Short mmCIF file of N, CA and C in Angstrom, two decimals:
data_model
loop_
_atom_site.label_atom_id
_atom_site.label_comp_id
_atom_site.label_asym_id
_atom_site.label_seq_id
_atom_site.Cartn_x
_atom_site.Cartn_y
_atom_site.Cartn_z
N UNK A 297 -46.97 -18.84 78.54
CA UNK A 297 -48.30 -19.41 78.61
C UNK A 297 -48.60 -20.11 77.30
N UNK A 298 -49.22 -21.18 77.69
CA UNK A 298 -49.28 -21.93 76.25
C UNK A 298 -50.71 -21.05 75.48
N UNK A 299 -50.91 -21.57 73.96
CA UNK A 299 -51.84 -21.05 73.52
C UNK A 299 -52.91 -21.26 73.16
N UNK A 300 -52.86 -22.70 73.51
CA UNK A 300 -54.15 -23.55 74.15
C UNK A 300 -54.76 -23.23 75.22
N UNK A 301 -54.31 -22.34 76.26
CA UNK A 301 -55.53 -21.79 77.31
C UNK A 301 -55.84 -21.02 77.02
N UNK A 302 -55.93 -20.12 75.96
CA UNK A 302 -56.73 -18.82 75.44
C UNK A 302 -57.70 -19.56 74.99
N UNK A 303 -58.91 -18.43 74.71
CA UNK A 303 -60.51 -18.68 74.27
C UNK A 303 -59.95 -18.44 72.57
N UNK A 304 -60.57 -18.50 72.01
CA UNK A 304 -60.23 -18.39 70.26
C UNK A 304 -61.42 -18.19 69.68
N UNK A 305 -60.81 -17.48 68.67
CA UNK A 305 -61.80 -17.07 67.21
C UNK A 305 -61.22 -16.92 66.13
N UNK A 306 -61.47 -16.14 65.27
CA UNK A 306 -60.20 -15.97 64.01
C UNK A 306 -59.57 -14.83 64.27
N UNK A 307 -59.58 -14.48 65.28
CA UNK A 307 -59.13 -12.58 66.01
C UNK A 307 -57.22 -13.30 65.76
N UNK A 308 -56.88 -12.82 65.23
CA UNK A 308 -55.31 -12.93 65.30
C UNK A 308 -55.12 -12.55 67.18
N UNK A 309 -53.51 -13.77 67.25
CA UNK A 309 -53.42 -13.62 68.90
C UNK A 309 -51.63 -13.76 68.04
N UNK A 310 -50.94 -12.99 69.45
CA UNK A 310 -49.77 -13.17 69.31
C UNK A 310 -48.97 -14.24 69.86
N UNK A 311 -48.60 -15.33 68.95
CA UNK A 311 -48.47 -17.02 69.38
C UNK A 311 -47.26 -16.93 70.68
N UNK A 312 -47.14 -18.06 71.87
CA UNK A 312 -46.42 -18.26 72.52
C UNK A 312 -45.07 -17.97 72.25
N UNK A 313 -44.40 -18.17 71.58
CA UNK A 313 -43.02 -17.96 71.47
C UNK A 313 -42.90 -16.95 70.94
N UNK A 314 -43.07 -16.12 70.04
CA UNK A 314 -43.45 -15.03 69.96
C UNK A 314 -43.45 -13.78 71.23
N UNK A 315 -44.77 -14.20 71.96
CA UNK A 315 -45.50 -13.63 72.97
C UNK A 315 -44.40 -13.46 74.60
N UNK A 316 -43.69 -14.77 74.05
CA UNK A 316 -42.31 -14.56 75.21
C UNK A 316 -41.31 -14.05 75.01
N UNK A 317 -41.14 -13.64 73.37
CA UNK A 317 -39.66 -12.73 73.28
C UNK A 317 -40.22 -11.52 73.53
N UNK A 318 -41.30 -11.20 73.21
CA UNK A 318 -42.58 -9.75 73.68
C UNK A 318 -42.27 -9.42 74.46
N UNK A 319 -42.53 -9.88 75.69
CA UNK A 319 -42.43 -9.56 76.91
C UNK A 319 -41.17 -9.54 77.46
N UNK A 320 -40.23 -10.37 77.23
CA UNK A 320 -38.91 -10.22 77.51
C UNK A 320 -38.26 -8.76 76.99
N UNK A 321 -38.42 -8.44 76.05
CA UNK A 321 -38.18 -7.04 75.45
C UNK A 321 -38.87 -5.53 75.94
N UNK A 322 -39.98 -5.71 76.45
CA UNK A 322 -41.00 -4.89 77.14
C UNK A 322 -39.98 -4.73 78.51
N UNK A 323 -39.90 -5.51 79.14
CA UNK A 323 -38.88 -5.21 80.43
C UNK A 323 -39.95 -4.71 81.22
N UNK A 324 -40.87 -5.53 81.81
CA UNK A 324 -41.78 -5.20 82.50
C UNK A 324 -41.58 -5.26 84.31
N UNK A 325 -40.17 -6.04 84.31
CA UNK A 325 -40.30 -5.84 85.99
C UNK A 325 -40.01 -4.25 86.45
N UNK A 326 -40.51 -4.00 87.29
CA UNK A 326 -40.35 -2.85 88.11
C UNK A 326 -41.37 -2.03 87.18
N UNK A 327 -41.97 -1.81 86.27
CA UNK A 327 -42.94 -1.22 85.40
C UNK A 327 -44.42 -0.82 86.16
N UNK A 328 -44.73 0.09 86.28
CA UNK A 328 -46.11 0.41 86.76
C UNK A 328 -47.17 0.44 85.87
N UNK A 329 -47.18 0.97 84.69
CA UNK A 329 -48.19 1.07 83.68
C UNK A 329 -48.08 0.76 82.10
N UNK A 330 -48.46 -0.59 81.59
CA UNK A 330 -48.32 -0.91 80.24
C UNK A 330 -49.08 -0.72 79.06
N UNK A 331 -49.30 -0.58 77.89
CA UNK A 331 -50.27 -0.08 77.24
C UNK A 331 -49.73 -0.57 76.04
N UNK A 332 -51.15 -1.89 75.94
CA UNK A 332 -51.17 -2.45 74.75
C UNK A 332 -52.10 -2.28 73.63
N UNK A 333 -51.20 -1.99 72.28
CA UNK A 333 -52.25 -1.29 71.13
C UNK A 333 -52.10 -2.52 70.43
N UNK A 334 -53.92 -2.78 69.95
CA UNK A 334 -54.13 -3.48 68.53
C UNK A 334 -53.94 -4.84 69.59
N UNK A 335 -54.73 -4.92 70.70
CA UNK A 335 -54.55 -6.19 71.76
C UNK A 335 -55.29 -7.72 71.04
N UNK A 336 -56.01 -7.49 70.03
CA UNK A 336 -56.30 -8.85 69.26
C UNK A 336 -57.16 -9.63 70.70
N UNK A 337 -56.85 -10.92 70.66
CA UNK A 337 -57.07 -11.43 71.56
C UNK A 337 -56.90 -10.79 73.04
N UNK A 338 -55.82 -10.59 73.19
CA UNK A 338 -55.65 -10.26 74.83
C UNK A 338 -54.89 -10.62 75.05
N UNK A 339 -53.61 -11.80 74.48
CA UNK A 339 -52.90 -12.87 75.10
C UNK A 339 -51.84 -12.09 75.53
N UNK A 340 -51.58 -11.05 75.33
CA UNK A 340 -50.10 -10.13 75.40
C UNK A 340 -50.41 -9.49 76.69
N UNK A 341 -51.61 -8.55 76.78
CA UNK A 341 -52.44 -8.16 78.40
C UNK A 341 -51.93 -9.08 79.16
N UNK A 342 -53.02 -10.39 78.55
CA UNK A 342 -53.17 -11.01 79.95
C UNK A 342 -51.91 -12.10 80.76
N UNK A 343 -50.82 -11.98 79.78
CA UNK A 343 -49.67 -12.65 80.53
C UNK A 343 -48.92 -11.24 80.98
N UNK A 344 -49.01 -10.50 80.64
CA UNK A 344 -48.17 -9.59 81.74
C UNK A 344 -49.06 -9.11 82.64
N UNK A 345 -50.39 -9.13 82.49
CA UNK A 345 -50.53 -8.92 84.04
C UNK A 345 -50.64 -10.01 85.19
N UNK A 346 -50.87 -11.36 84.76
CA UNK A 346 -50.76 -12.37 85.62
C UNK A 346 -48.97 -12.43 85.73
N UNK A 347 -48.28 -12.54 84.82
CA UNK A 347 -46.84 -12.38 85.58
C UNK A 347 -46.56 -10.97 86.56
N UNK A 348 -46.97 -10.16 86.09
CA UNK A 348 -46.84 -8.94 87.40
C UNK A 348 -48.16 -8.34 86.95
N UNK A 349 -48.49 -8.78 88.84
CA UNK A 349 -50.13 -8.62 89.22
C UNK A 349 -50.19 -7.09 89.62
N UNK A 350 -49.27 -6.61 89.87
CA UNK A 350 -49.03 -5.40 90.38
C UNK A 350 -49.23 -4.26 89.53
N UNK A 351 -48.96 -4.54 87.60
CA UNK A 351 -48.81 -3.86 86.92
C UNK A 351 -49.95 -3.45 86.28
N UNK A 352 -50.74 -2.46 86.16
CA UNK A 352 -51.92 -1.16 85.37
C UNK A 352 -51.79 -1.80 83.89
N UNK A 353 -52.35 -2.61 83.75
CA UNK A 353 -52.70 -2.81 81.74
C UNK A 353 -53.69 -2.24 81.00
N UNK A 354 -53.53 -1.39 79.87
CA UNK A 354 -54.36 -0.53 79.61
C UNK A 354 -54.36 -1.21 78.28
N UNK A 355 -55.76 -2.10 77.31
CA UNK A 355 -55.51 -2.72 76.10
C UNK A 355 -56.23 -1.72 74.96
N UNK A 356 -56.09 -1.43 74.06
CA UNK A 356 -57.15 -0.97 72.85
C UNK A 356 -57.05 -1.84 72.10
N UNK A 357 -58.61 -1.74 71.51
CA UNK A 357 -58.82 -2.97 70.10
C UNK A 357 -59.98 -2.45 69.68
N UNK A 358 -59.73 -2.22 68.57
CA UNK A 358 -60.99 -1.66 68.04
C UNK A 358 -61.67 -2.58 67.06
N UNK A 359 -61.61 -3.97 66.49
CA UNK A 359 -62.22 -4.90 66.46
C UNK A 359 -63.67 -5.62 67.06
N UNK A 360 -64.66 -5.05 66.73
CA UNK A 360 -65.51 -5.75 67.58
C UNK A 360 -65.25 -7.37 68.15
N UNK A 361 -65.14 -8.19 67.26
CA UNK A 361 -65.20 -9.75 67.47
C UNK A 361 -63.76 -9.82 68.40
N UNK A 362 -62.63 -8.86 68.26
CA UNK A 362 -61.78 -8.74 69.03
C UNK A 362 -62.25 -8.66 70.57
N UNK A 363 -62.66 -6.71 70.67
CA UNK A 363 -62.78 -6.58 72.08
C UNK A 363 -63.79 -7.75 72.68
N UNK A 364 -64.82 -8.60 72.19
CA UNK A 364 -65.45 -9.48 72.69
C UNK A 364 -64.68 -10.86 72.71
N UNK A 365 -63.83 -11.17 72.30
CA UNK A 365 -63.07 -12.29 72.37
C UNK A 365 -61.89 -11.79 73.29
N UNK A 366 -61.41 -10.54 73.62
CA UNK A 366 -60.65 -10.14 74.50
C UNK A 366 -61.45 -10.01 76.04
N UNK A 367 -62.86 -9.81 76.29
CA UNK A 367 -62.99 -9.67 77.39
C UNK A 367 -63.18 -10.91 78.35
N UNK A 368 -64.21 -11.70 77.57
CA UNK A 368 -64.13 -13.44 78.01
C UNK A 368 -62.70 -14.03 78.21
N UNK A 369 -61.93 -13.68 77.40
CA UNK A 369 -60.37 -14.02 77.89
C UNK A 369 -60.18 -13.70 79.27
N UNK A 370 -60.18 -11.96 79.61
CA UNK A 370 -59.77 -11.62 81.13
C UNK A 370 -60.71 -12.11 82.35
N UNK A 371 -62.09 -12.57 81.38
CA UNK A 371 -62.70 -12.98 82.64
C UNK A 371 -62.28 -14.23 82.71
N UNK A 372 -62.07 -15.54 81.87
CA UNK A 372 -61.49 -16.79 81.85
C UNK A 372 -60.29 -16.43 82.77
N UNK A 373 -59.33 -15.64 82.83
CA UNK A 373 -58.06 -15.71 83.41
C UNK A 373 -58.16 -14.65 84.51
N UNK A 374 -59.75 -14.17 85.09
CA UNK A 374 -59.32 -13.57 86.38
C UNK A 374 -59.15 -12.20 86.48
N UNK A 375 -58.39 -11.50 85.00
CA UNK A 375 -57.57 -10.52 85.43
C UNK A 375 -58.24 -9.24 85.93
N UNK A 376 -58.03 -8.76 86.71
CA UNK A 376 -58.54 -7.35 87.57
C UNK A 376 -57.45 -6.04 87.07
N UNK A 377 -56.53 -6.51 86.97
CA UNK A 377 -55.74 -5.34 86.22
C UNK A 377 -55.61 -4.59 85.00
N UNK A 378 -56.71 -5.29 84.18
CA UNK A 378 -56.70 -4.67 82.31
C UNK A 378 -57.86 -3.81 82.23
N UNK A 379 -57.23 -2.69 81.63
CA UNK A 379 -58.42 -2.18 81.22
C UNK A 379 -58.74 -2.00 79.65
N UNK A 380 -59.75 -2.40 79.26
CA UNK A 380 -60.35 -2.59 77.85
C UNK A 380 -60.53 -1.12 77.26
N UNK A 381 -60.07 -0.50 76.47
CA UNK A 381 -60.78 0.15 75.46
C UNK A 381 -60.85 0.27 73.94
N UNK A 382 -61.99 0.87 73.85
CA UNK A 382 -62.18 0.47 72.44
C UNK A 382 -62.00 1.79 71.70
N UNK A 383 -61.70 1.63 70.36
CA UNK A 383 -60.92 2.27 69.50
C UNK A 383 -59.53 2.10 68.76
N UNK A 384 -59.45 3.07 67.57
CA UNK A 384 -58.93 3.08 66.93
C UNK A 384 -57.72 3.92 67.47
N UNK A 385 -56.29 3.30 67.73
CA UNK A 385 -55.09 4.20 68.35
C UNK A 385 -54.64 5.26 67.16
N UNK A 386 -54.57 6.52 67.35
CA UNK A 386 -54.24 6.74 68.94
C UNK A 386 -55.36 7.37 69.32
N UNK A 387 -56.06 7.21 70.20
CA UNK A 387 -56.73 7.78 70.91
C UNK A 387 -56.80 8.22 72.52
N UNK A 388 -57.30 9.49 72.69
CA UNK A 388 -57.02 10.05 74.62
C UNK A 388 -56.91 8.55 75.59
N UNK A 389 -56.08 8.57 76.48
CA UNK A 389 -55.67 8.05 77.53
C UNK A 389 -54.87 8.60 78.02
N UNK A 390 -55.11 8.37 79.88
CA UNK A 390 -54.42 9.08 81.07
C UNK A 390 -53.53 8.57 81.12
N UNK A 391 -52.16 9.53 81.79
CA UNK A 391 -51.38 9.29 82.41
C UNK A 391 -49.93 8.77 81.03
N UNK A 392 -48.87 8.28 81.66
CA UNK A 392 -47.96 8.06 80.71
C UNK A 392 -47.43 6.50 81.13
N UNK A 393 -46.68 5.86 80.21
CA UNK A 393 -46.54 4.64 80.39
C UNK A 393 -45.35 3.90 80.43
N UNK A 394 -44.90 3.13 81.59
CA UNK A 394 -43.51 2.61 81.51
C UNK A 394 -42.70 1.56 80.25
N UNK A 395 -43.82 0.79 79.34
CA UNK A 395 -43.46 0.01 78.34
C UNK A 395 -45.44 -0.34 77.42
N UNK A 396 -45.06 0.25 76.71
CA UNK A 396 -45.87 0.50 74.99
C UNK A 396 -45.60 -1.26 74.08
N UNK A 397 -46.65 -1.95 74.19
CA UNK A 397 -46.83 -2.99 72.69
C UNK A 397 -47.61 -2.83 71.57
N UNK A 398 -46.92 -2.55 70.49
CA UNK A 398 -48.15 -2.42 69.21
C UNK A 398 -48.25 -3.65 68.28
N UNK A 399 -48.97 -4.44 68.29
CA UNK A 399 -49.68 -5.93 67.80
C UNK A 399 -49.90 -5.28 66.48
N UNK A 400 -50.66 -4.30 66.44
CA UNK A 400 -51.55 -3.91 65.23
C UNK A 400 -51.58 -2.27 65.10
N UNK A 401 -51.67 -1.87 64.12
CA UNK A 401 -51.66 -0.58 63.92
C UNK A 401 -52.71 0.03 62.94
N UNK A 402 -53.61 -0.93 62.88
CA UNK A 402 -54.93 -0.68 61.91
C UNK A 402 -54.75 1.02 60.47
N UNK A 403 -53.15 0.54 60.27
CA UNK A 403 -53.06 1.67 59.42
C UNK A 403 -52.63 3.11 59.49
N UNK A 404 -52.17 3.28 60.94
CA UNK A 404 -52.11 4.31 61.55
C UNK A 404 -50.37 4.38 62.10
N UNK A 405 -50.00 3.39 62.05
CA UNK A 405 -48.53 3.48 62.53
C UNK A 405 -47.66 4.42 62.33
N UNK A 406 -47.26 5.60 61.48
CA UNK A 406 -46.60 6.75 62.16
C UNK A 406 -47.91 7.47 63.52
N UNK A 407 -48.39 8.05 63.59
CA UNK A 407 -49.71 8.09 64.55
C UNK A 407 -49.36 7.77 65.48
N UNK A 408 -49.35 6.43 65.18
CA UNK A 408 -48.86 5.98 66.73
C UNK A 408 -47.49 5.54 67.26
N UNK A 409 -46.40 6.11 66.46
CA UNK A 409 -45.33 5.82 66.70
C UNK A 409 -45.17 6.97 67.75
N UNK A 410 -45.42 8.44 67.00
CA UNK A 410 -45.50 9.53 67.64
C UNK A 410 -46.37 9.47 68.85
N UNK A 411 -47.47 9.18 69.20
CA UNK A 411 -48.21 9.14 69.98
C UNK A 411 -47.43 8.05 71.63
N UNK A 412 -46.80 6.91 70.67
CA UNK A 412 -46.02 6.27 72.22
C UNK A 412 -45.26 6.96 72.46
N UNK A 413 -44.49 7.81 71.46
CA UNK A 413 -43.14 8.53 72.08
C UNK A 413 -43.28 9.64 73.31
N UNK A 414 -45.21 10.21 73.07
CA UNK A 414 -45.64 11.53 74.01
C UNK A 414 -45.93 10.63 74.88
N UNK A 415 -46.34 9.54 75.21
CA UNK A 415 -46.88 8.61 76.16
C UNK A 415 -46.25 8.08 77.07
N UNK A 416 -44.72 7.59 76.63
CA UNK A 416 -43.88 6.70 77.36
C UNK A 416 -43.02 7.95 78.19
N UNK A 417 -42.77 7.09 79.43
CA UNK A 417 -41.63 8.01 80.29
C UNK A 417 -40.22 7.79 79.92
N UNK A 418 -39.62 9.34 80.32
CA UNK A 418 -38.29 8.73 79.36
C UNK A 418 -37.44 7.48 80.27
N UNK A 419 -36.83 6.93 79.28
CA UNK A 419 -36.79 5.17 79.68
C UNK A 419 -37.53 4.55 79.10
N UNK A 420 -38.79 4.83 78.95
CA UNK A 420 -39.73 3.66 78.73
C UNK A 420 -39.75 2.91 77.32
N UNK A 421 -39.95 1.69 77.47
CA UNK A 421 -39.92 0.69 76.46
C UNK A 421 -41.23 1.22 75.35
N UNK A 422 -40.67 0.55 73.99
CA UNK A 422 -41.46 0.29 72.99
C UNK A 422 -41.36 -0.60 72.10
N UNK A 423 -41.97 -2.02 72.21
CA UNK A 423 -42.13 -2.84 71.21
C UNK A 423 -42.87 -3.01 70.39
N UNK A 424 -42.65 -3.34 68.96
CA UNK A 424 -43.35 -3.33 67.67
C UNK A 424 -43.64 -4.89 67.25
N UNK A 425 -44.02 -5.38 66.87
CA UNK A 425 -44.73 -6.74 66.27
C UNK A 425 -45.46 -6.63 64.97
N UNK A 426 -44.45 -7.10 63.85
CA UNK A 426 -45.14 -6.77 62.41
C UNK A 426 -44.76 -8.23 61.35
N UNK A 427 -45.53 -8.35 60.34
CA UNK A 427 -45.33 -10.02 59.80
C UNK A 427 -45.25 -9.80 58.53
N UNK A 428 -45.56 -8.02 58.17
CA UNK A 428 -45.00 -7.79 56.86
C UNK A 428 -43.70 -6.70 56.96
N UNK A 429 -42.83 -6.96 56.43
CA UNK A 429 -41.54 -6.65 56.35
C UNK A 429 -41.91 -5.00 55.96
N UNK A 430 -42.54 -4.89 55.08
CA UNK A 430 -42.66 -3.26 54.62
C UNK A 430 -43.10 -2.12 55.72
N UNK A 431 -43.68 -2.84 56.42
CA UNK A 431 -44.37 -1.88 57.76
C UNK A 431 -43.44 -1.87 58.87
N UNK A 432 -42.67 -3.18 59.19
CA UNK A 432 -41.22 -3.08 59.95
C UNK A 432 -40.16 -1.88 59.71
N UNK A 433 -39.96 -1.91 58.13
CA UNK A 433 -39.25 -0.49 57.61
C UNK A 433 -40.33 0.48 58.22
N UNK A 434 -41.17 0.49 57.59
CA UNK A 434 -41.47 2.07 58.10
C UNK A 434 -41.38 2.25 59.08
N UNK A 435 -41.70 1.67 60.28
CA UNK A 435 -41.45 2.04 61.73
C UNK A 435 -39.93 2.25 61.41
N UNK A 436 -39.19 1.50 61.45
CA UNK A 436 -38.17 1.51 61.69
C UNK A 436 -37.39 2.97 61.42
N UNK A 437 -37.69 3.68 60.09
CA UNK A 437 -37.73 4.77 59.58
C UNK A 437 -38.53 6.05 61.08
N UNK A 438 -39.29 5.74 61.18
CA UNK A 438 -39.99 6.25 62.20
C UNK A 438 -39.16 6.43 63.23
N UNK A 439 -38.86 5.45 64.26
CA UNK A 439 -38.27 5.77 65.25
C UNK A 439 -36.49 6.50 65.67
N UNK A 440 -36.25 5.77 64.11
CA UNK A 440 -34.61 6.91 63.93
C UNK A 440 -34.80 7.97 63.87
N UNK A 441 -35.86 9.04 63.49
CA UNK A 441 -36.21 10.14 63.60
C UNK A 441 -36.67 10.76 64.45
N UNK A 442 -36.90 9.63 65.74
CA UNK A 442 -37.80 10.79 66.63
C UNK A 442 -36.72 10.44 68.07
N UNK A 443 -37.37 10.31 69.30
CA UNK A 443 -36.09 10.71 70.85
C UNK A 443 -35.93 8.98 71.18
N UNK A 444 -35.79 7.67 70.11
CA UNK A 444 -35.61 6.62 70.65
C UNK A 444 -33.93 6.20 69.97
N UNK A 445 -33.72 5.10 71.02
CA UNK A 445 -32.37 4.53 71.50
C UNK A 445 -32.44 3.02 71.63
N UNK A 446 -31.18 2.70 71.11
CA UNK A 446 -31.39 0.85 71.07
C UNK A 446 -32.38 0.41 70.17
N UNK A 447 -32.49 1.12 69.52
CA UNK A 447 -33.58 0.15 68.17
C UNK A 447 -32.81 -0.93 67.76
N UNK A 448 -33.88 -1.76 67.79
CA UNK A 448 -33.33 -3.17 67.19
C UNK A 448 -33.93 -4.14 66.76
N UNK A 449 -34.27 -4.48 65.90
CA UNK A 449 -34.86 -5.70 64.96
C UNK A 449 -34.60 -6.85 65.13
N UNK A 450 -35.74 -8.11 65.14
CA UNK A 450 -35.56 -9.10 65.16
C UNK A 450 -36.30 -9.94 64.55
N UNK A 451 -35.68 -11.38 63.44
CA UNK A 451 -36.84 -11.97 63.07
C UNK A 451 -37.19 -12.88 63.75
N UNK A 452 -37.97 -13.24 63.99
CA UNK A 452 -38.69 -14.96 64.90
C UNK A 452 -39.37 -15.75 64.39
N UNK A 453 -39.16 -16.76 64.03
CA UNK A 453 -39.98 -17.96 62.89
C UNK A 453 -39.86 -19.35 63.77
N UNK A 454 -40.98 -19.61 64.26
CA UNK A 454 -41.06 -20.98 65.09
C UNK A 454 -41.95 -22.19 64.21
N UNK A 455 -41.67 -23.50 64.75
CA UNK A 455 -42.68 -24.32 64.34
C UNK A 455 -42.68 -25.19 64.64
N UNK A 456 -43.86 -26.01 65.02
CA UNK A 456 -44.90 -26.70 65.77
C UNK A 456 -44.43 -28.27 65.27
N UNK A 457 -43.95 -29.09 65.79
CA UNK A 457 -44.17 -30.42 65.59
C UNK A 457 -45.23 -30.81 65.47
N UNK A 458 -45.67 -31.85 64.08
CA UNK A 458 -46.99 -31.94 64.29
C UNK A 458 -47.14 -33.57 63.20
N UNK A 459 -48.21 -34.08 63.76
CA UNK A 459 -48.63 -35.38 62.89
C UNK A 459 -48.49 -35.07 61.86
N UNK A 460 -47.98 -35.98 60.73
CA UNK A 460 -48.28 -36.06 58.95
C UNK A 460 -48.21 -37.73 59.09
N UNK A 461 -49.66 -38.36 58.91
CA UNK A 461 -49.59 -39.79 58.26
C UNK A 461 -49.01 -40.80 59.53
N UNK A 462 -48.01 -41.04 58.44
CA UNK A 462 -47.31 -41.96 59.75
C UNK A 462 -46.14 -41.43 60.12
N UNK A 463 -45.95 -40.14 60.14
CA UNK A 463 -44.48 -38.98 60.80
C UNK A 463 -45.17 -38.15 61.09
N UNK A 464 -43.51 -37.20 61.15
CA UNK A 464 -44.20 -36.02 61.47
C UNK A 464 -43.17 -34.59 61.26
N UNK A 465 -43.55 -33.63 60.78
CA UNK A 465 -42.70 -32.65 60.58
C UNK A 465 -43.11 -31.37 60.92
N UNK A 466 -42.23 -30.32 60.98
CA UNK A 466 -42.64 -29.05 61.34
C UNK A 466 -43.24 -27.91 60.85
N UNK A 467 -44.30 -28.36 61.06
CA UNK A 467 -45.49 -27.10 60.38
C UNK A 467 -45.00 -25.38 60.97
N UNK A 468 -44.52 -24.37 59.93
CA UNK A 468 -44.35 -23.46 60.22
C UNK A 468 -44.89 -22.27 61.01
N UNK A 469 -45.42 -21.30 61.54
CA UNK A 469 -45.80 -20.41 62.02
C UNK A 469 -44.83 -19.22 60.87
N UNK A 470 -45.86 -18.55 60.87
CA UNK A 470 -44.98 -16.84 60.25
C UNK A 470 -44.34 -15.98 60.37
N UNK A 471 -43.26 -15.85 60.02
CA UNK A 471 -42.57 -15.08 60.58
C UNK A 471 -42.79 -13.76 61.10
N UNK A 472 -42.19 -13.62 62.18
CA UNK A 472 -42.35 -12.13 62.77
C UNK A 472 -41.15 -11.24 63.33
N UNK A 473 -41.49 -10.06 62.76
CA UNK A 473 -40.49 -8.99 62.79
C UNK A 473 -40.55 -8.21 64.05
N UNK A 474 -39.91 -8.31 65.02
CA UNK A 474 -39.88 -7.65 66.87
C UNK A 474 -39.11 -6.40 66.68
N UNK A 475 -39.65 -5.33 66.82
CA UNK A 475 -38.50 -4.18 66.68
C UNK A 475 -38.68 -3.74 68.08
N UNK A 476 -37.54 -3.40 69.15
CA UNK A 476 -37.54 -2.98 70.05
C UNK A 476 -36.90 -1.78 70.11
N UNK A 477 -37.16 -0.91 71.16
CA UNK A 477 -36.51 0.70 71.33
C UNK A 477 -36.48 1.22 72.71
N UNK A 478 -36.24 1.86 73.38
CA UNK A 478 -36.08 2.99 74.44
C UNK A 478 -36.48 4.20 74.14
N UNK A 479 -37.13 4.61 74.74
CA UNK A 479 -37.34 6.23 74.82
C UNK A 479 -36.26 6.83 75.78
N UNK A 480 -35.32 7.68 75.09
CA UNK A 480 -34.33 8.36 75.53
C UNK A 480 -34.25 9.06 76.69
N UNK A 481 -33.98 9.16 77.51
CA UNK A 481 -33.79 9.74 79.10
C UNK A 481 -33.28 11.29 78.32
N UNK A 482 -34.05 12.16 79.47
CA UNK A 482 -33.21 14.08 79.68
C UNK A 482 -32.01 13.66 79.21
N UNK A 483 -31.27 13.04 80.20
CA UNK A 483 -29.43 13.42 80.25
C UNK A 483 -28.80 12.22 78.90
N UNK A 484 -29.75 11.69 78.06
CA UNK A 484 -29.09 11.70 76.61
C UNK A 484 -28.74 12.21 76.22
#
């Protein structure tokens, strides 16, 4: 989805190309219930649930100017499948979840490293999204220690063709650090 049909503010959103290695890593087909932490905008929600309409999206953002720039989003795009809450992760929510995204970790990231690991079914996905390298380590540190499998790091640095004068060159975007994992099945 491009990132020109989102509503905008200064709420950080997780940019298109980006937002498609996201989801490619999440492994959302066949998935019943997703649960996105530190949802910013919404843009991560609301393309996996319009790509699978079928799938339970559960977002937290504890941002005010966020959750209000996140809800006009789902109503702009329709979606009937997200559910909004507000707060600071980790906080109570039902049930357990086939694939976990954390955008943001408002400081709390062991918290909630532990907290997806009680959350996710075993199998279930966990992707990380971080733009400072030092917080990538620590997760990373994090999840070798606890019941995950296939960890794996990735950097992603895109950029935008864009007017200068009478040319034109490629205005950068920031790099971002994708750490992906599995939550380990019983018969590991």
């Amino acid at each position: 989805m491009k990132d020109s049909l989102f509503l905008r503010t200064k709420v950080p959103m997780t940019k298109e190309e980006v937002r498609a290695i996201t989801l490619d890593k999440l492994e959302l087909q066949g998935a019943k219930r997703f649960l996105d932490v530190g949802s910013g905008t919404g843009s991560v929600s609301i393309q996996a649930a319009l790509e699978f309409p079928d799938l339970e999206v559960t977002a937290i953002e504890k941002n005010p100017a966020a959750l209000d720039i996140s809800q006009q989003n789902f109503q702009h795009f329709q979606c009937r499948n997200i559910q909004l809450l507000e707060g600071l992760a980790p906080i109570p929510v039902e049930g357990n979840f086939d694939a976990i995204f954390v955008g943001g970790s408002g400081g709390n990231l062991q918290e909630i490293v532990s907290w997806s690991q009680e959350l996710l079914l075993p199998g279930g996905r966990l992707v990380l999204n971080f733009i400072l390298l030092e917080n990538a380590l620590e997760a990373i540190g994090y999840l070798e220690h606890l019941d995950f499998v296939e960890v794996d790091m990735i950097s992603v640095q895109s950029s935008r063709w864009t007017g200068l004068g009478k040319g034109h060159y490629f205005k950068p975007q920031n790099p971002t650090l994708i750490i992906s994992c599995r939550k380990k099945e019983e018969t590991e």
